[in-house]
Amino acid sequence: ELLSPSKKNIRIRVVDQGTGIKQENLPHVFEPFFTKRHTGTGLGLSIVKNVIDAHSGNIKIRNNDPPPGCHIEIMLPLADNAKN
């Protein structure tokens, strides 16, 4: 879906069918250096969130219901509605 019902925001939704994220880890996924992988820095989602916040947007991650996988929803204001 590209435009929200208000037509003031763009909504980007990405859905996967992977293993999902453990419920206890969901509140931490945007924290710098948080990772449950053996490799990587744990900075990816933290950087993504900072960029989206800098553009007056919002990002949410939830597990799919029903499983498997998770989905990410990003909301960003359209250019005419962005804060300067």
PDB file of N, CA and C in Angstrom:
ATOM      1  N   GLU A   1       0.858  -1.177   0.000  1.00  0.00           N
ATOM      2  CA  GLU A   1       0.000   0.000   0.000  1.00  0.00           C
ATOM      3  C   GLU A   1       0.896   1.229   0.000  1.00  0.00           C
ATOM      4  N   LEU A   2       0.662   2.128  -0.901  1.00  0.00           N
ATOM      5  CA  LEU A   2       1.538   3.283  -1.013  1.00  0.00           C
ATOM      6  C   LEU A   2       1.066   4.478  -0.212  1.00  0.00           C
ATOM      7  N   LEU A   3      -0.198   4.814  -0.264  1.00  0.00           N
ATOM      8  CA  LEU A   3      -0.682   5.983   0.464  1.00  0.00           C
ATOM      9  C   LEU A   3      -1.587   5.566   1.606  1.00  0.00           C
ATOM     10  N   SER A   4      -1.456   6.243   2.728  1.00  0.00           N
ATOM     11  CA  SER A   4      -2.352   5.992   3.842  1.00  0.00           C
ATOM     12  C   SER A   4      -3.705   6.622   3.519  1.00  0.00           C
ATOM     13  N   PRO A   5      -4.756   6.260   4.247  1.00  0.00           N
ATOM     14  CA  PRO A   5      -6.075   6.830   3.976  1.00  0.00           C
ATOM     15  C   PRO A   5      -6.098   8.357   4.061  1.00  0.00           C
ATOM     16  N   SER A   6      -5.236   8.943   4.865  1.00  0.00           N
ATOM     17  CA  SER A   6      -5.238  10.400   5.020  1.00  0.00           C
ATOM     18  C   SER A   6      -4.563  11.096   3.847  1.00  0.00           C
ATOM     19  N   LYS A   7      -3.834  10.365   3.008  1.00  0.00           N
ATOM     20  CA  LYS A   7      -3.096  10.891   1.866  1.00  0.00           C
ATOM     21  C   LYS A   7      -2.000  11.877   2.290  1.00  0.00           C
ATOM     22  N   LYS A   8      -1.635  11.881   3.562  1.00  0.00           N
ATOM     23  CA  LYS A   8      -0.563  12.747   4.056  1.00  0.00           C
ATOM     24  C   LYS A   8       0.720  11.974   4.309  1.00  0.00           C
ATOM     25  N   ASN A   9       0.625  10.666   4.276  1.00  0.00           N
ATOM     26  CA  ASN A   9       1.763   9.801   4.560  1.00  0.00           C
ATOM     27  C   ASN A   9       1.878   8.724   3.502  1.00  0.00           C
ATOM     28  N   ILE A  10       3.075   8.210   3.391  1.00  0.00           N
ATOM     29  CA  ILE A  10       3.285   7.020   2.577  1.00  0.00           C
ATOM     30  C   ILE A  10       3.562   5.873   3.541  1.00  0.00           C
ATOM     31  N   ARG A  11       2.981   4.733   3.261  1.00  0.00           N
ATOM     32  CA  ARG A  11       3.176   3.554   4.110  1.00  0.00           C
ATOM     33  C   ARG A  11       3.871   2.483   3.285  1.00  0.00           C
ATOM     34  N   ILE A  12       4.963   1.976   3.845  1.00  0.00           N
ATOM     35  CA  ILE A  12       5.716   0.893   3.210  1.00  0.00           C
ATOM     36  C   ILE A  12       5.632  -0.295   4.143  1.00  0.00           C
ATOM     37  N   ARG A  13       5.195  -1.418   3.623  1.00  0.00           N
ATOM     38  CA  ARG A  13       5.047  -2.619   4.450  1.00  0.00           C
ATOM     39  C   ARG A  13       5.816  -3.755   3.800  1.00  0.00           C
ATOM     40  N   VAL A  14       6.703  -4.363   4.591  1.00  0.00           N
ATOM     41  CA  VAL A  14       7.502  -5.496   4.131  1.00  0.00           C
ATOM     42  C   VAL A  14       7.133  -6.697   4.991  1.00  0.00           C
ATOM     43  N   VAL A  15       6.790  -7.795   4.349  1.00  0.00           N
ATOM     44  CA  VAL A  15       6.377  -8.999   5.066  1.00  0.00           C
ATOM     45  C   VAL A  15       7.301 -10.139   4.664  1.00  0.00           C
ATOM     46  N   ASP A  16       7.761 -10.903   5.656  1.00  0.00           N
ATOM     47  CA  ASP A  16       8.563 -12.082   5.332  1.00  0.00           C
ATOM     48  C   ASP A  16       7.930 -13.313   5.967  1.00  0.00           C
ATOM     49  N   GLN A  17       8.423 -14.446   5.601  1.00  0.00           N
ATOM     50  CA  GLN A  17       7.920 -15.718   6.122  1.00  0.00           C
ATOM     51  C   GLN A  17       9.026 -16.466   6.847  1.00  0.00           C
ATOM     52  N   GLY A  18       9.991 -15.727   7.421  1.00  0.00           N
ATOM     53  CA  GLY A  18      11.102 -16.334   8.147  1.00  0.00           C
ATOM     54  C   GLY A  18      10.673 -16.840   9.506  1.00  0.00           C
ATOM     55  N   THR A  19      11.614 -16.886  10.419  1.00  0.00           N
ATOM     56  CA  THR A  19      11.343 -17.434  11.746  1.00  0.00           C
ATOM     57  C   THR A  19      10.658 -16.451  12.679  1.00  0.00           C
ATOM     58  N   GLY A  20      10.633 -15.171  12.317  1.00  0.00           N
ATOM     59  CA  GLY A  20      10.058 -14.167  13.195  1.00  0.00           C
ATOM     60  C   GLY A  20      11.071 -13.742  14.250  1.00  0.00           C
ATOM     61  N   ILE A  21      10.616 -12.931  15.193  1.00  0.00           N
ATOM     62  CA  ILE A  21      11.470 -12.414  16.268  1.00  0.00           C
ATOM     63  C   ILE A  21      10.866 -12.855  17.588  1.00  0.00           C
ATOM     64  N   LYS A  22      11.698 -13.392  18.453  1.00  0.00           N
ATOM     65  CA  LYS A  22      11.186 -13.812  19.760  1.00  0.00           C
ATOM     66  C   LYS A  22      10.526 -12.619  20.454  1.00  0.00           C
ATOM     67  N   GLN A  23       9.392 -12.892  21.064  1.00  0.00           N
ATOM     68  CA  GLN A  23       8.593 -11.845  21.698  1.00  0.00           C
ATOM     69  C   GLN A  23       9.414 -11.007  22.680  1.00  0.00           C
ATOM     70  N   GLU A  24      10.287 -11.637  23.426  1.00  0.00           N
ATOM     71  CA  GLU A  24      11.085 -10.901  24.418  1.00  0.00           C
ATOM     72  C   GLU A  24      12.138  -9.994  23.772  1.00  0.00           C
ATOM     73  N   ASN A  25      12.444 -10.242  22.486  1.00  0.00           N
ATOM     74  CA  ASN A  25      13.432  -9.412  21.789  1.00  0.00           C
ATOM     75  C   ASN A  25      12.815  -8.231  21.045  1.00  0.00           C
ATOM     76  N   LEU A  26      11.527  -8.283  20.766  1.00  0.00           N
ATOM     77  CA  LEU A  26      10.884  -7.222  19.998  1.00  0.00           C
ATOM     78  C   LEU A  26      11.107  -5.821  20.581  1.00  0.00           C
ATOM     79  N   PRO A  27      11.009  -5.615  21.899  1.00  0.00           N
ATOM     80  CA  PRO A  27      11.210  -4.260  22.427  1.00  0.00           C
ATOM     81  C   PRO A  27      12.637  -3.734  22.257  1.00  0.00           C
ATOM     82  N   HIS A  28      13.572  -4.593  21.907  1.00  0.00           N
ATOM     83  CA  HIS A  28      14.980  -4.199  21.850  1.00  0.00           C
ATOM     84  C   HIS A  28      15.551  -4.076  20.441  1.00  0.00           C
ATOM     85  N   VAL A  29      14.782  -4.405  19.410  1.00  0.00           N
ATOM     86  CA  VAL A  29      15.355  -4.512  18.067  1.00  0.00           C
ATOM     87  C   VAL A  29      15.917  -3.207  17.528  1.00  0.00           C
ATOM     88  N   PHE A  30      15.473  -2.063  18.033  1.00  0.00           N
ATOM     89  CA  PHE A  30      15.981  -0.783  17.549  1.00  0.00           C
ATOM     90  C   PHE A  30      17.105  -0.231  18.426  1.00  0.00           C
ATOM     91  N   GLU A  31      17.490  -0.941  19.475  1.00  0.00           N
ATOM     92  CA  GLU A  31      18.580  -0.492  20.349  1.00  0.00           C
ATOM     93  C   GLU A  31      19.924  -0.711  19.652  1.00  0.00           C
ATOM     94  N   PRO A  32      20.812   0.293  19.721  1.00  0.00           N
ATOM     95  CA  PRO A  32      22.139   0.118  19.126  1.00  0.00           C
ATOM     96  C   PRO A  32      22.859  -1.087  19.736  1.00  0.00           C
ATOM     97  N   PHE A  33      23.502  -1.860  18.900  1.00  0.00           N
ATOM     98  CA  PHE A  33      24.319  -3.021  19.268  1.00  0.00           C
ATOM     99  C   PHE A  33      23.521  -4.214  19.763  1.00  0.00           C
ATOM    100  N   PHE A  34      22.183  -4.175  19.671  1.00  0.00           N
ATOM    101  CA  PHE A  34      21.385  -5.336  20.059  1.00  0.00           C
ATOM    102  C   PHE A  34      21.353  -6.314  18.896  1.00  0.00           C
ATOM    103  N   THR A  35      21.808  -7.521  19.152  1.00  0.00           N
ATOM    104  CA  THR A  35      21.755  -8.567  18.143  1.00  0.00           C
ATOM    105  C   THR A  35      21.703  -9.927  18.825  1.00  0.00           C
ATOM    106  N   LYS A  36      21.128 -10.870  18.160  1.00  0.00           N
ATOM    107  CA  LYS A  36      21.120 -12.259  18.610  1.00  0.00           C
ATOM    108  C   LYS A  36      21.867 -13.144  17.627  1.00  0.00           C
ATOM    109  N   ARG A  37      22.543 -12.512  16.675  1.00  0.00           N
ATOM    110  CA  ARG A  37      23.317 -13.238  15.674  1.00  0.00           C
ATOM    111  C   ARG A  37      24.772 -13.344  16.110  1.00  0.00           C
ATOM    112  N   HIS A  38      25.461 -14.311  15.548  1.00  0.00           N
ATOM    113  CA  HIS A  38      26.877 -14.494  15.856  1.00  0.00           C
ATOM    114  C   HIS A  38      27.752 -13.501  15.116  1.00  0.00           C
ATOM    115  N   THR A  39      27.253 -12.976  14.018  1.00  0.00           N
ATOM    116  CA  THR A  39      27.989 -11.967  13.259  1.00  0.00           C
ATOM    117  C   THR A  39      27.134 -10.716  13.161  1.00  0.00           C
ATOM    118  N   GLY A  40      27.757  -9.614  12.804  1.00  0.00           N
ATOM    119  CA  GLY A  40      27.027  -8.360  12.682  1.00  0.00           C
ATOM    120  C   GLY A  40      27.232  -7.489  13.904  1.00  0.00           C
ATOM    121  N   THR A  41      26.857  -6.225  13.760  1.00  0.00           N
ATOM    122  CA  THR A  41      27.090  -5.259  14.836  1.00  0.00           C
ATOM    123  C   THR A  41      25.847  -4.930  15.643  1.00  0.00           C
ATOM    124  N   GLY A  42      24.690  -5.233  15.117  1.00  0.00           N
ATOM    125  CA  GLY A  42      23.468  -4.845  15.806  1.00  0.00           C
ATOM    126  C   GLY A  42      23.136  -3.375  15.596  1.00  0.00           C
ATOM    127  N   LEU A  43      23.692  -2.779  14.552  1.00  0.00           N
ATOM    128  CA  LEU A  43      23.442  -1.363  14.288  1.00  0.00           C
ATOM    129  C   LEU A  43      22.424  -1.118  13.173  1.00  0.00           C
ATOM    130  N   GLY A  44      22.131  -2.107  12.363  1.00  0.00           N
ATOM    131  CA  GLY A  44      21.286  -1.911  11.193  1.00  0.00           C
ATOM    132  C   GLY A  44      19.939  -1.287  11.491  1.00  0.00           C
ATOM    133  N   LEU A  45      19.139  -1.913  12.336  1.00  0.00           N
ATOM    134  CA  LEU A  45      17.805  -1.390  12.621  1.00  0.00           C
ATOM    135  C   LEU A  45      17.855  -0.097  13.421  1.00  0.00           C
ATOM    136  N   SER A  46      18.886   0.075  14.225  1.00  0.00           N
ATOM    137  CA  SER A  46      19.054   1.336  14.962  1.00  0.00           C
ATOM    138  C   SER A  46      19.272   2.491  13.986  1.00  0.00           C
ATOM    139  N   ILE A  47      20.103   2.264  12.978  1.00  0.00           N
ATOM    140  CA  ILE A  47      20.360   3.291  11.963  1.00  0.00           C
ATOM    141  C   ILE A  47      19.090   3.571  11.162  1.00  0.00           C
ATOM    142  N   VAL A  48      18.387   2.519  10.767  1.00  0.00           N
ATOM    143  CA  VAL A  48      17.138   2.684  10.017  1.00  0.00           C
ATOM    144  C   VAL A  48      16.157   3.537  10.811  1.00  0.00           C
ATOM    145  N   LYS A  49      15.983   3.228  12.095  1.00  0.00           N
ATOM    146  CA  LYS A  49      15.048   3.984  12.933  1.00  0.00           C
ATOM    147  C   LYS A  49      15.473   5.442  13.043  1.00  0.00           C
ATOM    148  N   ASN A  50      16.764   5.705  13.206  1.00  0.00           N
ATOM    149  CA  ASN A  50      17.228   7.090  13.304  1.00  0.00           C
ATOM    150  C   ASN A  50      16.955   7.871  12.023  1.00  0.00           C
ATOM    151  N   VAL A  51      17.152   7.245  10.876  1.00  0.00           N
ATOM    152  CA  VAL A  51      16.880   7.915   9.600  1.00  0.00           C
ATOM    153  C   VAL A  51      15.390   8.209   9.468  1.00  0.00           C
ATOM    154  N   ILE A  52      14.564   7.239   9.796  1.00  0.00           N
ATOM    155  CA  ILE A  52      13.112   7.437   9.700  1.00  0.00           C
ATOM    156  C   ILE A  52      12.647   8.505  10.679  1.00  0.00           C
ATOM    157  N   ASP A  53      13.160   8.485  11.910  1.00  0.00           N
ATOM    158  CA  ASP A  53      12.825   9.521  12.892  1.00  0.00           C
ATOM    159  C   ASP A  53      13.240  10.904  12.396  1.00  0.00           C
ATOM    160  N   ALA A  54      14.404  11.000  11.775  1.00  0.00           N
ATOM    161  CA  ALA A  54      14.901  12.281  11.261  1.00  0.00           C
ATOM    162  C   ALA A  54      13.989  12.843  10.167  1.00  0.00           C
ATOM    163  N   HIS A  55      13.214  11.972   9.535  1.00  0.00           N
ATOM    164  CA  HIS A  55      12.284  12.405   8.494  1.00  0.00           C
ATOM    165  C   HIS A  55      10.842  12.448   9.018  1.00  0.00           C
ATOM    166  N   SER A  56      10.692  12.536  10.334  1.00  0.00           N
ATOM    167  CA  SER A  56       9.378  12.627  10.995  1.00  0.00           C
ATOM    168  C   SER A  56       8.492  11.431  10.692  1.00  0.00           C
ATOM    169  N   GLY A  57       9.117  10.270  10.556  1.00  0.00           N
ATOM    170  CA  GLY A  57       8.372   9.055  10.267  1.00  0.00           C
ATOM    171  C   GLY A  57       8.272   8.144  11.471  1.00  0.00           C
ATOM    172  N   ASN A  58       7.809   6.936  11.210  1.00  0.00           N
ATOM    173  CA  ASN A  58       7.598   5.943  12.249  1.00  0.00           C
ATOM    174  C   ASN A  58       7.869   4.566  11.649  1.00  0.00           C
ATOM    175  N   ILE A  59       8.429   3.671  12.459  1.00  0.00           N
ATOM    176  CA  ILE A  59       8.662   2.298  12.032  1.00  0.00           C
ATOM    177  C   ILE A  59       8.195   1.353  13.131  1.00  0.00           C
ATOM    178  N   LYS A  60       7.551   0.269  12.726  1.00  0.00           N
ATOM    179  CA  LYS A  60       7.079  -0.752  13.660  1.00  0.00           C
ATOM    180  C   LYS A  60       7.449  -2.124  13.105  1.00  0.00           C
ATOM    181  N   ILE A  61       7.800  -3.021  14.005  1.00  0.00           N
ATOM    182  CA  ILE A  61       8.051  -4.414  13.633  1.00  0.00           C
ATOM    183  C   ILE A  61       7.151  -5.292  14.490  1.00  0.00           C
ATOM    184  N   ARG A  62       6.464  -6.224  13.835  1.00  0.00           N
ATOM    185  CA  ARG A  62       5.585  -7.154  14.548  1.00  0.00           C
ATOM    186  C   ARG A  62       5.743  -8.528  13.928  1.00  0.00           C
ATOM    187  N   ASN A  63       5.526  -9.546  14.729  1.00  0.00           N
ATOM    188  CA  ASN A  63       5.475 -10.905  14.197  1.00  0.00           C
ATOM    189  C   ASN A  63       4.142 -11.099  13.491  1.00  0.00           C
ATOM    190  N   ASN A  64       4.168 -11.915  12.456  1.00  0.00           N
ATOM    191  CA  ASN A  64       2.939 -12.230  11.735  1.00  0.00           C
ATOM    192  C   ASN A  64       2.009 -13.024  12.633  1.00  0.00           C
ATOM    193  N   ASP A  65       0.722 -12.794  12.458  1.00  0.00           N
ATOM    194  CA  ASP A  65      -0.290 -13.556  13.184  1.00  0.00           C
ATOM    195  C   ASP A  65      -1.299 -14.045  12.160  1.00  0.00           C
ATOM    196  N   PRO A  66      -1.249 -15.283  11.759  1.00  0.00           N
ATOM    197  CA  PRO A  66      -0.489 -16.403  12.314  1.00  0.00           C
ATOM    198  C   PRO A  66       0.954 -16.415  11.785  1.00  0.00           C
ATOM    199  N   PRO A  67       1.850 -17.077  12.564  1.00  0.00           N
ATOM    200  CA  PRO A  67       3.248 -17.222  12.141  1.00  0.00           C
ATOM    201  C   PRO A  67       3.320 -18.051  10.862  1.00  0.00           C
ATOM    202  N   PRO A  68       4.413 -18.104  10.200  1.00  0.00           N
ATOM    203  CA  PRO A  68       5.748 -17.643  10.599  1.00  0.00           C
ATOM    204  C   PRO A  68       6.014 -16.226  10.060  1.00  0.00           C
ATOM    205  N   GLY A  69       7.172 -15.695  10.447  1.00  0.00           N
ATOM    206  CA  GLY A  69       7.664 -14.450   9.898  1.00  0.00           C
ATOM    207  C   GLY A  69       7.265 -13.217  10.682  1.00  0.00           C
ATOM    208  N   CYS A  70       7.639 -12.078  10.111  1.00  0.00           N
ATOM    209  CA  CYS A  70       7.302 -10.800  10.723  1.00  0.00           C
ATOM    210  C   CYS A  70       7.050  -9.786   9.621  1.00  0.00           C
ATOM    211  N   HIS A  71       6.538  -8.634  10.023  1.00  0.00           N
ATOM    212  CA  HIS A  71       6.356  -7.567   9.056  1.00  0.00           C
ATOM    213  C   HIS A  71       6.824  -6.248   9.661  1.00  0.00           C
ATOM    214  N   ILE A  72       7.305  -5.406   8.782  1.00  0.00           N
ATOM    215  CA  ILE A  72       7.795  -4.091   9.158  1.00  0.00           C
ATOM    216  C   ILE A  72       6.924  -3.078   8.435  1.00  0.00           C
ATOM    217  N   GLU A  73       6.470  -2.080   9.172  1.00  0.00           N
ATOM    218  CA  GLU A  73       5.678  -1.020   8.578  1.00  0.00           C
ATOM    219  C   GLU A  73       6.376   0.309   8.824  1.00  0.00           C
ATOM    220  N   ILE A  74       6.607   1.042   7.743  1.00  0.00           N
ATOM    221  CA  ILE A  74       7.251   2.348   7.812  1.00  0.00           C
ATOM    222  C   ILE A  74       6.249   3.380   7.327  1.00  0.00           C
ATOM    223  N   MET A  75       6.061   4.431   8.103  1.00  0.00           N
ATOM    224  CA  MET A  75       5.202   5.551   7.717  1.00  0.00           C
ATOM    225  C   MET A  75       6.088   6.787   7.608  1.00  0.00           C
ATOM    226  N   LEU A  76       5.996   7.473   6.485  1.00  0.00           N
ATOM    227  CA  LEU A  76       6.749   8.707   6.260  1.00  0.00           C
ATOM    228  C   LEU A  76       5.804   9.767   5.722  1.00  0.00           C
ATOM    229  N   PRO A  77       5.953  11.013   6.180  1.00  0.00           N
ATOM    230  CA  PRO A  77       5.101  12.072   5.640  1.00  0.00           C
ATOM    231  C   PRO A  77       5.484  12.366   4.191  1.00  0.00           C
ATOM    232  N   LEU A  78       4.487  12.713   3.398  1.00  0.00           N
ATOM    233  CA  LEU A  78       4.780  13.144   2.034  1.00  0.00           C
ATOM    234  C   LEU A  78       5.538  14.467   2.102  1.00  0.00           C
ATOM    235  N   ALA A  79       6.268  14.794   1.080  1.00  0.00           N
ATOM    236  CA  ALA A  79       7.164  15.959   1.084  1.00  0.00           C
ATOM    237  C   ALA A  79       6.460  17.245   1.477  1.00  0.00           C
ATOM    238  N   ASP A  80       5.249  17.487   1.017  1.00  0.00           N
ATOM    239  CA  ASP A  80       4.549  18.729   1.356  1.00  0.00           C
ATOM    240  C   ASP A  80       4.148  18.795   2.814  1.00  0.00           C
ATOM    241  N   ASN A  81       4.129  17.643   3.518  1.00  0.00           N
ATOM    242  CA  ASN A  81       3.696  17.598   4.904  1.00  0.00           C
ATOM    243  C   ASN A  81       4.844  17.398   5.880  1.00  0.00           C
ATOM    244  N   ALA A  82       6.070  17.288   5.385  1.00  0.00           N
ATOM    245  CA  ALA A  82       7.225  17.019   6.244  1.00  0.00           C
ATOM    246  C   ALA A  82       7.546  18.239   7.093  1.00  0.00           C
ATOM    247  N   LYS A  83       8.010  17.983   8.314  1.00  0.00           N
ATOM    248  CA  LYS A  83       8.454  19.066   9.189  1.00  0.00           C
ATOM    249  C   LYS A  83       9.774  19.606   8.674  1.00  0.00           C
ATOM    250  N   ASN A  84       9.968  20.888   8.726  1.00  0.00           N
ATOM    251  CA  ASN A  84      11.223  21.498   8.268  1.00  0.00           C
ATOM    252  C   ASN A  84      12.125  21.778   9.435  1.00  0.00           C
TER     253      ASN A  84
END
